[in-house]
Tab-separated table of C-alpha atoms and ligand atoms in Angstrom:
chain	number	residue	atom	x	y	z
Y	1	UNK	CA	-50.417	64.348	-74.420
Y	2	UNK	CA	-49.330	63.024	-71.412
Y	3	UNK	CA	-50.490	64.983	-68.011
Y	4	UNK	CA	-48.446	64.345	-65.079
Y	5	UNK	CA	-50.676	63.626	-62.447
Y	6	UNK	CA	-50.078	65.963	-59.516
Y	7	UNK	CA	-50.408	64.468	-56.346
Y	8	UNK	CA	-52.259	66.367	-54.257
Y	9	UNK	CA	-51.767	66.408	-50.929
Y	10	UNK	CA	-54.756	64.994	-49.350
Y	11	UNK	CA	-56.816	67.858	-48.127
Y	12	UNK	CA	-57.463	67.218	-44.321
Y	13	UNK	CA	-61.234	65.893	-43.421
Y	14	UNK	CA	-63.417	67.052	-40.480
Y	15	UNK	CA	-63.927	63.785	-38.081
Y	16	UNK	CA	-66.579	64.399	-35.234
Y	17	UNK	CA	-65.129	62.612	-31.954
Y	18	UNK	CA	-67.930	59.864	-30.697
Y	19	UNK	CA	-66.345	59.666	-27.412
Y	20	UNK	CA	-64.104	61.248	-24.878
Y	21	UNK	CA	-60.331	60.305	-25.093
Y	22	UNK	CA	-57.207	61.356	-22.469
Y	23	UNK	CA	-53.625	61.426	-23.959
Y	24	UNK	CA	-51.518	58.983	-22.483
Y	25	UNK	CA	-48.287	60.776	-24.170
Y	26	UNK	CA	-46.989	63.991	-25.472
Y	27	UNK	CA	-47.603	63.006	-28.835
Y	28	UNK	CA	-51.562	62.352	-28.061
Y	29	UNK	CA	-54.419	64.469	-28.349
Y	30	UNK	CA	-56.841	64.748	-25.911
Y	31	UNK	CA	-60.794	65.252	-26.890
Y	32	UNK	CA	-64.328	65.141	-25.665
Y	33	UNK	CA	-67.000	63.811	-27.291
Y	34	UNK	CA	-68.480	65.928	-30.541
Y	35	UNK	CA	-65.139	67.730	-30.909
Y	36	UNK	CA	-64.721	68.457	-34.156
Y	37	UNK	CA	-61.164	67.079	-35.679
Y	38	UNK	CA	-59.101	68.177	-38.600
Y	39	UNK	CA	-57.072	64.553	-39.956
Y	40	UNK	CA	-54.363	65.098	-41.482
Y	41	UNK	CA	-52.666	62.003	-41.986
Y	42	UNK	CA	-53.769	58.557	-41.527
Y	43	UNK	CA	-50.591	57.204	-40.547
Y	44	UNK	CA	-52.119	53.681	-39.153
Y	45	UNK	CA	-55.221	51.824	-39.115
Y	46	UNK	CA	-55.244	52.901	-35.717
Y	47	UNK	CA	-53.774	56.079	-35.321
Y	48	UNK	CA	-54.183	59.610	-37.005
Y	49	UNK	CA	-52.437	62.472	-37.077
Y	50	UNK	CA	-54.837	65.314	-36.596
Y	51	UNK	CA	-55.452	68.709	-35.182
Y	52	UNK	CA	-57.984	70.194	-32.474
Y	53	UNK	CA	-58.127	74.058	-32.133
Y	54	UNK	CA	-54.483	74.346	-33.399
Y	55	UNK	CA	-53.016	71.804	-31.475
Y	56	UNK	CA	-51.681	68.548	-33.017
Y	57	UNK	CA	-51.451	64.726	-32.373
Y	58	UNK	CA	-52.354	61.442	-32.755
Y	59	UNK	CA	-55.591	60.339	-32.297
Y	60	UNK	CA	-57.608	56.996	-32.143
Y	61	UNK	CA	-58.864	55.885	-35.609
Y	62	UNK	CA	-61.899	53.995	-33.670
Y	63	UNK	CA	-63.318	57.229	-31.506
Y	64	UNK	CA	-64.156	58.781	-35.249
Y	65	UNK	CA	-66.949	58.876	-37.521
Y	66	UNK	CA	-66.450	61.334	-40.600
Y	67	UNK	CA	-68.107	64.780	-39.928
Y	68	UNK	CA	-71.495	65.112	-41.309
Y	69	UNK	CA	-71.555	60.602	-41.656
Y	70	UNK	CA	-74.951	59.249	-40.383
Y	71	UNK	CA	-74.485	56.439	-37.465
Y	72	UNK	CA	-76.061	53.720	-39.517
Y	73	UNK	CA	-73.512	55.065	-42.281
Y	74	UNK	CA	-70.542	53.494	-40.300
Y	75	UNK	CA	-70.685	50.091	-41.368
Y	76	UNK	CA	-67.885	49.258	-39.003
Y	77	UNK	CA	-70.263	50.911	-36.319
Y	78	UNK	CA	-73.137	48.481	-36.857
Y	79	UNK	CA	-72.047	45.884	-34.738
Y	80	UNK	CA	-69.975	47.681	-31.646
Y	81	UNK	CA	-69.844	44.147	-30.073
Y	82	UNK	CA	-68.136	43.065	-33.615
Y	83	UNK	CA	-69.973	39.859	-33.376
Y	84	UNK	CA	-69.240	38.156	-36.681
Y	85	UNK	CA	-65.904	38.780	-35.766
Y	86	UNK	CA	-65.441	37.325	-32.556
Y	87	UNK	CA	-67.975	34.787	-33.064
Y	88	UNK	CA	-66.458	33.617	-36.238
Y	89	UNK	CA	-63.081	33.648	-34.440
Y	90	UNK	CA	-64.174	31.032	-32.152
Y	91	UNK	CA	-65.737	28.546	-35.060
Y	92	UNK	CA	-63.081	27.006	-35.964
Y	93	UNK	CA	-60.079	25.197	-34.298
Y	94	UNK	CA	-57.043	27.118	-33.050
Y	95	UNK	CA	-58.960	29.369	-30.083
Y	96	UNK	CA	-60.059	26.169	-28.519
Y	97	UNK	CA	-56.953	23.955	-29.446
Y	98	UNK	CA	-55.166	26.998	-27.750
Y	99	UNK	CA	-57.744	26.699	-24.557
Y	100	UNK	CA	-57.866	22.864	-24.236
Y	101	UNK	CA	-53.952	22.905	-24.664
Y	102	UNK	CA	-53.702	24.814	-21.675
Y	103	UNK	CA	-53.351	22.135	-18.568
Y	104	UNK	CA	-53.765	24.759	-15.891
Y	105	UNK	CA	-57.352	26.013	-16.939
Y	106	UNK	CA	-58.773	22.695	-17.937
Y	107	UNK	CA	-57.682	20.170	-15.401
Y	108	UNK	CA	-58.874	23.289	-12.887
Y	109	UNK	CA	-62.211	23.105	-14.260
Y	110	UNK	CA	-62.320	19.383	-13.927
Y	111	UNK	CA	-60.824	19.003	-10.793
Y	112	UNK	CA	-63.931	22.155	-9.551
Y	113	UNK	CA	-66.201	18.924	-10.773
Y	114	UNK	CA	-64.512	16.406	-9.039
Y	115	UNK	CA	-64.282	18.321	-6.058
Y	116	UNK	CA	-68.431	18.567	-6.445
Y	117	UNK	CA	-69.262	15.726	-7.852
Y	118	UNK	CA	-71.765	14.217	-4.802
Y	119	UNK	CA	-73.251	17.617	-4.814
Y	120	UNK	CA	-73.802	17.643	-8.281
Y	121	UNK	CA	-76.059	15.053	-8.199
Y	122	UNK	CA	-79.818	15.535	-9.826
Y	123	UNK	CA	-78.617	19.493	-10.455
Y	124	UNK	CA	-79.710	21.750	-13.692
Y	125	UNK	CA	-76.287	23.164	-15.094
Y	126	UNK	CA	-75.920	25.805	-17.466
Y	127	UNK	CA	-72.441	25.916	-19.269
Y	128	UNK	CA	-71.626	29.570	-21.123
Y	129	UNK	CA	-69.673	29.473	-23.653
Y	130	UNK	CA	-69.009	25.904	-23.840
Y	131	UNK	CA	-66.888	26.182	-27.230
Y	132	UNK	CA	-65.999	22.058	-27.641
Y	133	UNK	CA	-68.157	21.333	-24.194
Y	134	UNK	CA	-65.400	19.801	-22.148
Y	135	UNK	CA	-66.622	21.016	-18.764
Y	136	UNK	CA	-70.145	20.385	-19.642
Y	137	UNK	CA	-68.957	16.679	-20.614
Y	138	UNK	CA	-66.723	16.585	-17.280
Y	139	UNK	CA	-69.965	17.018	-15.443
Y	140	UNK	CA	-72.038	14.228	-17.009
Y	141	UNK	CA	-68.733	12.052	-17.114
Y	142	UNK	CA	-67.494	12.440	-13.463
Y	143	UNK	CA	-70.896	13.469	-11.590
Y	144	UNK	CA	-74.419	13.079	-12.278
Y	145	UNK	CA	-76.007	16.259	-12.537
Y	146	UNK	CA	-80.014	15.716	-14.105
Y	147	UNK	CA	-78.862	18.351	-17.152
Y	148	UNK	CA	-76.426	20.278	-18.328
Y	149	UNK	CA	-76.951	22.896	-20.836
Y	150	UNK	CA	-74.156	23.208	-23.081
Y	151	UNK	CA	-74.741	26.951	-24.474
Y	152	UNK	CA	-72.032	28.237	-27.603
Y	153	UNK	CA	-72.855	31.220	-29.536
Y	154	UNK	CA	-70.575	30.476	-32.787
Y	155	UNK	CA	-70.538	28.212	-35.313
Y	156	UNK	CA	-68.560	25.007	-33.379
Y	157	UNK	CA	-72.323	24.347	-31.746
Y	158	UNK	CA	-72.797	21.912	-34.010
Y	159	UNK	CA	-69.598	19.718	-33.857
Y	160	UNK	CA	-69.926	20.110	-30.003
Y	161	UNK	CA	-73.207	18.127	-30.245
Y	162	UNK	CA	-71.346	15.564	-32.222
Y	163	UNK	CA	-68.966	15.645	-29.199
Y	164	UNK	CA	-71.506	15.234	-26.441
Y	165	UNK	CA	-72.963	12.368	-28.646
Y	166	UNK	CA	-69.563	10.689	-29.962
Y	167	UNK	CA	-68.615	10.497	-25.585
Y	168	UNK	CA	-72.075	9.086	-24.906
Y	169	UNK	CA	-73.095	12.404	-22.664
Y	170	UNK	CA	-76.414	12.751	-24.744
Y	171	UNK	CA	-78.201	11.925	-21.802
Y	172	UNK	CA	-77.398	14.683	-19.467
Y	173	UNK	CA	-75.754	17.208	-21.956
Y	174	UNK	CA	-78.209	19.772	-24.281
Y	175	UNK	CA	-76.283	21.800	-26.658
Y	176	UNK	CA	-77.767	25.289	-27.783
Y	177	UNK	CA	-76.662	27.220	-30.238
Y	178	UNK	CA	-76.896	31.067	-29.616
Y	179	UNK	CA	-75.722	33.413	-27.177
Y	180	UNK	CA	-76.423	32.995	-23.966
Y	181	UNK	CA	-78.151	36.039	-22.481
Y	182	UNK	CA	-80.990	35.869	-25.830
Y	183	UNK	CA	-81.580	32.407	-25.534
Y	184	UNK	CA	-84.750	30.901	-24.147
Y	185	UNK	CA	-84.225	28.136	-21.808
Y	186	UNK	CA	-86.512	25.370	-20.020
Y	187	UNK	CA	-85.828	26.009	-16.537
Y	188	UNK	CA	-83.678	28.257	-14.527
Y	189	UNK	CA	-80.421	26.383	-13.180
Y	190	UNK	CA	-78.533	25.652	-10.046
Y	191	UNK	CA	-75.241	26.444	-11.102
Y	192	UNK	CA	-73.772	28.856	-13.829
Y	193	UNK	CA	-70.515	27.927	-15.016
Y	194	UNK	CA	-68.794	29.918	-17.555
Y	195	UNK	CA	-65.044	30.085	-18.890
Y	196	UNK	CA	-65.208	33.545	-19.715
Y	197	UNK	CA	-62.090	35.002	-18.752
Y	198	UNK	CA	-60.026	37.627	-21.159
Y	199	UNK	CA	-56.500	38.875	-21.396
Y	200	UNK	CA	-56.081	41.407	-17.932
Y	201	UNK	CA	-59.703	39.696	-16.963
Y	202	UNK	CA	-61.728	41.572	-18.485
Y	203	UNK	CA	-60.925	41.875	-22.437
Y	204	UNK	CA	-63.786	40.582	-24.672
Y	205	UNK	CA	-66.209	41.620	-21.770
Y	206	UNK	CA	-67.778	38.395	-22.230
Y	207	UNK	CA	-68.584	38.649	-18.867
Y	208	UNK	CA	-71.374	40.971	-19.084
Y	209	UNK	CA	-72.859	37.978	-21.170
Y	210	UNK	CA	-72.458	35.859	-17.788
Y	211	UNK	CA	-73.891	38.274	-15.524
Y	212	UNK	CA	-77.022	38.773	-17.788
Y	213	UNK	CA	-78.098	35.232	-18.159
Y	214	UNK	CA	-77.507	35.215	-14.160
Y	215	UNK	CA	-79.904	37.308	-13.518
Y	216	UNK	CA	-82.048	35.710	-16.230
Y	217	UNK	CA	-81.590	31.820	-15.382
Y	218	UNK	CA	-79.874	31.282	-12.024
Y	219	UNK	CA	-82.215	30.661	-9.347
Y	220	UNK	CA	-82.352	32.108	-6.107
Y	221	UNK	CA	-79.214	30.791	-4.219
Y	222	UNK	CA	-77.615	28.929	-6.910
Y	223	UNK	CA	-73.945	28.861	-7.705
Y	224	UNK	CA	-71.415	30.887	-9.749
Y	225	UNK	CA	-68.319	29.185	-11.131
Y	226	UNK	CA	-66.330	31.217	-11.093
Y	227	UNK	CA	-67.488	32.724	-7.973
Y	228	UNK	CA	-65.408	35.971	-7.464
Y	229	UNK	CA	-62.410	37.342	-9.660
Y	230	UNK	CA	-59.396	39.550	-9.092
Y	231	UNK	CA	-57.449	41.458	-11.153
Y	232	UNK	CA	-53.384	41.504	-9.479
Y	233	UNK	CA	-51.224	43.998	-10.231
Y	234	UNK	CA	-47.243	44.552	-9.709
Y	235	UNK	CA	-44.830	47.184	-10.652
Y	236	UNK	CA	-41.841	45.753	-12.778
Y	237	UNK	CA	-38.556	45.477	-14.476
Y	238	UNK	CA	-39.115	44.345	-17.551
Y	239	UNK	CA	-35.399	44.681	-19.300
Y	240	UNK	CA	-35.676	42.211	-22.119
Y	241	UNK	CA	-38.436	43.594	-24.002
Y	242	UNK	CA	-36.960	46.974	-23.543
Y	243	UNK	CA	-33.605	46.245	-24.971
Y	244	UNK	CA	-35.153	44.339	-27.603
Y	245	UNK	CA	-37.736	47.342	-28.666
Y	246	UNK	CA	-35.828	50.290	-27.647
Y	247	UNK	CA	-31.930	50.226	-26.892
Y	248	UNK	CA	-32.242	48.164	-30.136
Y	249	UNK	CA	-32.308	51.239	-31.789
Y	250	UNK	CA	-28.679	53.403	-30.223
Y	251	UNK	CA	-26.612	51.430	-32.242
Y	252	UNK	CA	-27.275	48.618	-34.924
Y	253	UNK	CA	-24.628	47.151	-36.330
Y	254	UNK	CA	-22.610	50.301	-35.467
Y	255	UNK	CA	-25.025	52.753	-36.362
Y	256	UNK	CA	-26.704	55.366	-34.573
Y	257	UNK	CA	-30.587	54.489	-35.288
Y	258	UNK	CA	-32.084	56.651	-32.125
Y	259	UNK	CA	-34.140	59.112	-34.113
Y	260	UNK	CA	-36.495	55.833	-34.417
Y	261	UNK	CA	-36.798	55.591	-31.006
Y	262	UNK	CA	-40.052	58.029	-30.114
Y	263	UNK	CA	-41.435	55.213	-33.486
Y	264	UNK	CA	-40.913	52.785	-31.003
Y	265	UNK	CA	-42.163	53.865	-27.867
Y	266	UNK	CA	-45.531	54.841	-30.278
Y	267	UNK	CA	-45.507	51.391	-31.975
Y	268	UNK	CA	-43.986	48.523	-28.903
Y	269	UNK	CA	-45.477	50.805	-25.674
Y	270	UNK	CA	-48.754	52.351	-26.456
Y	271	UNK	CA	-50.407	48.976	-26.119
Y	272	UNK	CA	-50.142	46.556	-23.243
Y	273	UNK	CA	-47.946	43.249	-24.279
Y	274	UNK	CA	-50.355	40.465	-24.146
Y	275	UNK	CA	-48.842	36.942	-23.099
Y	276	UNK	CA	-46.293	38.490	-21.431
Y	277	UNK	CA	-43.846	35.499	-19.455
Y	278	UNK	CA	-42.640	37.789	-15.975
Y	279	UNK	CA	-39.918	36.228	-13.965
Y	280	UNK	CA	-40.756	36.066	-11.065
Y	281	UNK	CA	-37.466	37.787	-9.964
Y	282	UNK	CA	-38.697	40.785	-11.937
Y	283	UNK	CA	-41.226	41.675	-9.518
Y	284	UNK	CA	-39.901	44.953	-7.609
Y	285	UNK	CA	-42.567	43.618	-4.665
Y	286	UNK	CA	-45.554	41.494	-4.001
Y	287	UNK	CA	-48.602	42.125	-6.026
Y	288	UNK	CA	-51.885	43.017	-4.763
Y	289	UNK	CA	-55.338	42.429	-5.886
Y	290	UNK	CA	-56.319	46.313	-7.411
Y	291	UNK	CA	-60.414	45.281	-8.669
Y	292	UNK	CA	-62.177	42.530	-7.301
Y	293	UNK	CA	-65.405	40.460	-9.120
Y	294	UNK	CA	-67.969	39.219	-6.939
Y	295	UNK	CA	-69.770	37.375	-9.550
Y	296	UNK	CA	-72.917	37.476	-7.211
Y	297	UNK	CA	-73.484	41.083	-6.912
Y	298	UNK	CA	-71.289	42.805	-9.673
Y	299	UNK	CA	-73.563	44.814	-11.983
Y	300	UNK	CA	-73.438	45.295	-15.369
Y	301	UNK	CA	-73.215	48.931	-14.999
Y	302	UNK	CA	-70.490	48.135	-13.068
Y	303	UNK	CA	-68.158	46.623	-15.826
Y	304	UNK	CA	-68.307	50.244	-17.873
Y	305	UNK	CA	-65.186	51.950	-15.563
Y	306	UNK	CA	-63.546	50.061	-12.403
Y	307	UNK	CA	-60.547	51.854	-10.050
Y	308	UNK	CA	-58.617	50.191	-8.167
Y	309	UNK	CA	-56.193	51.735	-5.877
Y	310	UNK	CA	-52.392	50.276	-5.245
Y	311	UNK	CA	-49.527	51.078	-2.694
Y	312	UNK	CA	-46.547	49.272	-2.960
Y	313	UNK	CA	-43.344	49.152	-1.296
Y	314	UNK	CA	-40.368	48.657	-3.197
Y	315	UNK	CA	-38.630	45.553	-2.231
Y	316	UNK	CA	-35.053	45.767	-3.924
Y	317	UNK	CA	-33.134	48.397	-5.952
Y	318	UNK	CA	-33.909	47.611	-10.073
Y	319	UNK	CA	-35.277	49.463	-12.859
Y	320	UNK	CA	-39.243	50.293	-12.807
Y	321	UNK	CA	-39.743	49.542	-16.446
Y	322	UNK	CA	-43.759	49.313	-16.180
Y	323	UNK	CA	-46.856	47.238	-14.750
Y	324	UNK	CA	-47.666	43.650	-14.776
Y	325	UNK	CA	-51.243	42.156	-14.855
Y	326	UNK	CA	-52.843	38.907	-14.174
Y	327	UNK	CA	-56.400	37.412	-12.576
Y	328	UNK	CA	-56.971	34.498	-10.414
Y	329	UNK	CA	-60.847	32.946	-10.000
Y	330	UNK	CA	-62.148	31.169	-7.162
Y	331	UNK	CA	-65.130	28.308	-7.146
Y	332	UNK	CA	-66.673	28.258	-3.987
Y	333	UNK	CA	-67.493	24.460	-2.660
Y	334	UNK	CA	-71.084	23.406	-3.202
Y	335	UNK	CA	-70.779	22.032	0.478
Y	336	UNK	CA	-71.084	24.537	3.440
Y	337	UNK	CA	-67.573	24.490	4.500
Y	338	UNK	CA	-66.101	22.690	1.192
Y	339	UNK	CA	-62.782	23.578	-0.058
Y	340	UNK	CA	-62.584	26.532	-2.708
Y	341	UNK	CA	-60.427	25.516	-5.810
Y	342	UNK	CA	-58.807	28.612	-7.336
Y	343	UNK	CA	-57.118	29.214	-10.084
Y	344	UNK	CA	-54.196	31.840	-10.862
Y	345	UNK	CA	-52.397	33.010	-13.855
Y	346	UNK	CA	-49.755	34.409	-12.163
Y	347	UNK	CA	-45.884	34.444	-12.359
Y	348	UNK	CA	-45.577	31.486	-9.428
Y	349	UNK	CA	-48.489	29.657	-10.567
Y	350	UNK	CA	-48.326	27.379	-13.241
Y	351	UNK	CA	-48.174	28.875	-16.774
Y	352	UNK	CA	-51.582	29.418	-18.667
Y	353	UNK	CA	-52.409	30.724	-22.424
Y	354	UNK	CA	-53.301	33.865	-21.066
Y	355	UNK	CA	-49.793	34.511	-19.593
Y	356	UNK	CA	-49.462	38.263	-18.133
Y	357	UNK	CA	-49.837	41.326	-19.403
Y	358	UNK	CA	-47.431	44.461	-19.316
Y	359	UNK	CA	-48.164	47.799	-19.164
Y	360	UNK	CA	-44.786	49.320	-20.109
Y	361	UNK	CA	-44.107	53.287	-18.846
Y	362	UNK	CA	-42.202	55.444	-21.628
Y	363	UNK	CA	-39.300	56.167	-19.546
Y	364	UNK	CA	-37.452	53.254	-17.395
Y	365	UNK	CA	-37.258	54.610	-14.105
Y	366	UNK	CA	-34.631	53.671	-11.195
Y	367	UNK	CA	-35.826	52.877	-7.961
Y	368	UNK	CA	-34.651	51.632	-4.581
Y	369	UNK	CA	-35.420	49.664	-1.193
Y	370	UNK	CA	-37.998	51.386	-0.006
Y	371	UNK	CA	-39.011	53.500	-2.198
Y	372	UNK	CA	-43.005	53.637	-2.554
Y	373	UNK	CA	-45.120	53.384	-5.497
Y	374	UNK	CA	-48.816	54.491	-5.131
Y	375	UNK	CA	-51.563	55.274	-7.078
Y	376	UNK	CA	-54.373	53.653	-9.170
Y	377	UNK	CA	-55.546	52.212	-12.140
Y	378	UNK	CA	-59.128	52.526	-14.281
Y	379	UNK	CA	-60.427	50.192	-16.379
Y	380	UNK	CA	-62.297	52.372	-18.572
Y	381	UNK	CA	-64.917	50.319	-20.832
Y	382	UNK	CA	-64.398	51.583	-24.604
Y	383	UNK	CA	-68.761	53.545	-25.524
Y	384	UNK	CA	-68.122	52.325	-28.746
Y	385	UNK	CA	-66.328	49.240	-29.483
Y	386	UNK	CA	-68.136	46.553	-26.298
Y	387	UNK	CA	-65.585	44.613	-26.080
Y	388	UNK	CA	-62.492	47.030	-25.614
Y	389	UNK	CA	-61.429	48.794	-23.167
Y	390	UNK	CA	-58.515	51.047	-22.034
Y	391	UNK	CA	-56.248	50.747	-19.166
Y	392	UNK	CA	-55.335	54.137	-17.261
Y	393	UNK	CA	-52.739	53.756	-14.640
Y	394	UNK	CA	-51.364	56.852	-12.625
Y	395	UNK	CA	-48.664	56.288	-10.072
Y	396	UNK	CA	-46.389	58.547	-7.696
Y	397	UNK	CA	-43.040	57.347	-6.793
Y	398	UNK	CA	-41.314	58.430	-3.032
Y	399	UNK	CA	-38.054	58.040	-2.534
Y	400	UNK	CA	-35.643	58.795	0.128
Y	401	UNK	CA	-33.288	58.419	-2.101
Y	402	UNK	CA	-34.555	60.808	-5.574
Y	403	UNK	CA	-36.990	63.399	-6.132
Y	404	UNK	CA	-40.502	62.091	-5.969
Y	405	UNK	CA	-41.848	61.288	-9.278
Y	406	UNK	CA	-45.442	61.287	-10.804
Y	407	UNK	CA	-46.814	59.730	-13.842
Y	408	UNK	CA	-49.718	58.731	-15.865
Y	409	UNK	CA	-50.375	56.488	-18.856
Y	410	UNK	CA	-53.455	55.102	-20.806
Y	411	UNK	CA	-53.229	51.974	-22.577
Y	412	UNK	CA	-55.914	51.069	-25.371
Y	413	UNK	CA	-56.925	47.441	-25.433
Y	414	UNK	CA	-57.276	47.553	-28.208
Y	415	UNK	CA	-59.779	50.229	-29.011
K	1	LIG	N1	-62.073	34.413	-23.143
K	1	LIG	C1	-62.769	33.292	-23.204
K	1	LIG	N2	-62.798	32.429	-22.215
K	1	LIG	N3	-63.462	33.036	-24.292
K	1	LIG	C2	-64.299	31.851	-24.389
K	1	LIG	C3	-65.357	32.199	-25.310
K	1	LIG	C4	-66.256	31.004	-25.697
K	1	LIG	O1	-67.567	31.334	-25.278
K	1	LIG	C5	-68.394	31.598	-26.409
K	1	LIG	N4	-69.223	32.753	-26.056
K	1	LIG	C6	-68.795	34.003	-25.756
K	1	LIG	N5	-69.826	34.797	-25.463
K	1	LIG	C7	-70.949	34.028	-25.573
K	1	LIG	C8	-72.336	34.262	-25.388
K	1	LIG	N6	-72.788	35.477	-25.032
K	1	LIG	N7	-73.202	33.246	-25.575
K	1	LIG	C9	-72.755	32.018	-25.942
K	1	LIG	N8	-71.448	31.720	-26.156
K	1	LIG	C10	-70.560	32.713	-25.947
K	1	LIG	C11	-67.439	31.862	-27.564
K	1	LIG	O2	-68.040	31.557	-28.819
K	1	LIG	C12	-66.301	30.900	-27.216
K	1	LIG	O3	-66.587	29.575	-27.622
């Protein structure tokens, strides 16, 4: 006899919260850590739909761990830094196809070496993260440093070597295999230079790795290259990517498709747009510099939440769709007095793979000459997942023209 099977409607589980989150939207729900959270629909990989004391939203997947779960139950938990992952990520081709591609970034790093070359002479070198070991070859190819250690965590280590070897740097070049702040090396070094930089600076927080071997291997008064870092930040129209993800939706091929619009704002605006291309002319004002890196004296401790405070005036009347996001790095000369070579992935610099980033507000607001825009934004370090983070920005708009508007947002990246 044939039973129909009844679907049941999944009963909801308990989830214990591992870590504080604030809503960044009226359809988020705020929590602390050890709340206790009823899911009742797992609409995403990334987002539930759950309730806390009677009050319902959506919820990070990642701040979870099933009520009652052990930690060492979580297999997904057993490596917050997701090392296989990244590390695997960066074994094969397209990451450093994508890096070496990129003009800007590489002929900086060379022209840093060229710039340094006589001071280079008969100095240790310590390379982090030297995926294919261009700049470590750059140094024994265009100055004449007595070694350069070529350090790469993943799996590429070994056709690096072949590299070094195949361009006759086997000389001056040692490649290790392993990451960086674990590995044991001969002597401490002179200079520390690392291409470590993430989307918005800091994503991948590889940088912790550089500041640990600092401390470990660069001797007293050597050199970090990069030697300071700033985040930039400028508030922005953005009206391309919001007619393509949102006005889309009033009236497709003559229909009215709005009701998908609050889908869209959850799906295209939750999450900063990585490799974002800003015009120039869609800057409402200059930038400014909202967290600065001095790669000498940052902490670690430092990295796990950063503010950085912003007042802008607006320049021209246009539509304050949301924030943009970019870094520039300097290298300090290894001669007192030497010119610094910097290098910035801004709009009026010349492209780079990691483009901008935009930080795009739920509501486009109009604004005018003169209107100011103040406020701040934290980089909050994700407890969990090491190399996340999320992105809070909270702003207050004065106008002598409209009512004086405030606003907040948090943006996960990507945990
Ligand atoms: N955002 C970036 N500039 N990523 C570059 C990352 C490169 O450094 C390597 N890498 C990242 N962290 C480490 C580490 N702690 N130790 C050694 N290599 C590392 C990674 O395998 C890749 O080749």
């Amino acid at each position: 006899m044939q039973t129909e099977k009844v679907e049941e409607e999944d009963a909801p589980e308990e989830y214990v919260a591992l870590c504080d989150f604030t809503a960044s939207g009226s359809e988020q729900l705020s929590f602390i850590t050890g709340d206790k959270l009823l899911v009742h629909n797992k609409s995403s990989a990334d987002w539930w739909w759950a309730e806390l004391q009677g009050v319902i939203g959506y919820v990070p997947a990642s701040y979870l761990r099933l009520d009652g779960a052990e930690e060492g139950d979580d297999a997904s938990l057993e490596d917050p830094w997701q090392d296989d992952e990244y590390f695997g990520s960066y074994g094969t081709l397209r990451l450093h196809l994508e890096m070496l591609s990129d003009r800007s970034r590489t002929e900086t790093y060379r022209q840093v070496i060229v710039s340094n070359s006589a001071s280079l002479r008969d100095k240790v070198v310590m390379d982090l993260g030297c995926g294919t070991g261009i700049i470590s070859m750059f140094c024994a190819q265009l100055a004449k440093p007595s070694m350069v250690y070529a350090v790469e965590a993943s799996s590429m280590a070994e056709h690096t070597r072949q590299l070094v070897k195949q361009n006759g740097c086997e000389e001056v070049v040692t490649v290790l295999q392993g990451r960086a702040e674990e590995l044991e090396l001969p002597e401490q070094v002179d200079i520390l230079v690392s291409e470590w930089m993430g989307n918005c600076l800091l994503f991948e927080f590889m940088v912790e790795s550089v500041l640990l071997a600092r401390d470990r291997w660069l001797r007293d008064g050597g050199v970090m290259w990069p030697s300071s870092a700033a985040l930039a930040l400028v508030p922005c129209q953005a009206d391309s990517y919001y007619t393509e993800t949102m006005a889309f939706w009033e009236r497709p091929y003559g229909l009215d498709f709005t009701p998908l619009q609050p889908l869209a704002q959850q799906e295209f605006f939750t999450k900063p747009k990585f490799s974002h291309l800003i015009d120039p002319e869609d800057c409402l004002c200059a930038p400014c510099d909202v967290i600065c890196l001095n790669m000498y004296t940052v902490q670690v401790r430092d990295l796990e939440e950063m503010t950085g405070e912003f007042q802008f005036c607006v320049e021209k009347p246009g539509i304050f769709h949301g924030f943009t996001a970019w870094f520039t790095v300097l290298f300090e000369s290894l001669e007192m007095g030497g010119a610094t070579v910097e290098l910035n992935t801004g709009p009026n610099s010349d492209p780079t793979h990691w483009k901008q980033t935009l930080f795009m507000l739920d509501r486009p607001i109009q604004v005018y000459a003169g209107d100011s825009i103040h406020g701040n934004i934290v980089l909050r370090r994700n407890p969990v997942w090491r190399r996340h983070m999320t992105v809070a920005l909270h702003w207050t708009i004065n106008s002598n023209t409209d009512d004086s508007q405030a606003g907040t947002k948090s943006f996960p990246m990507w945990r």
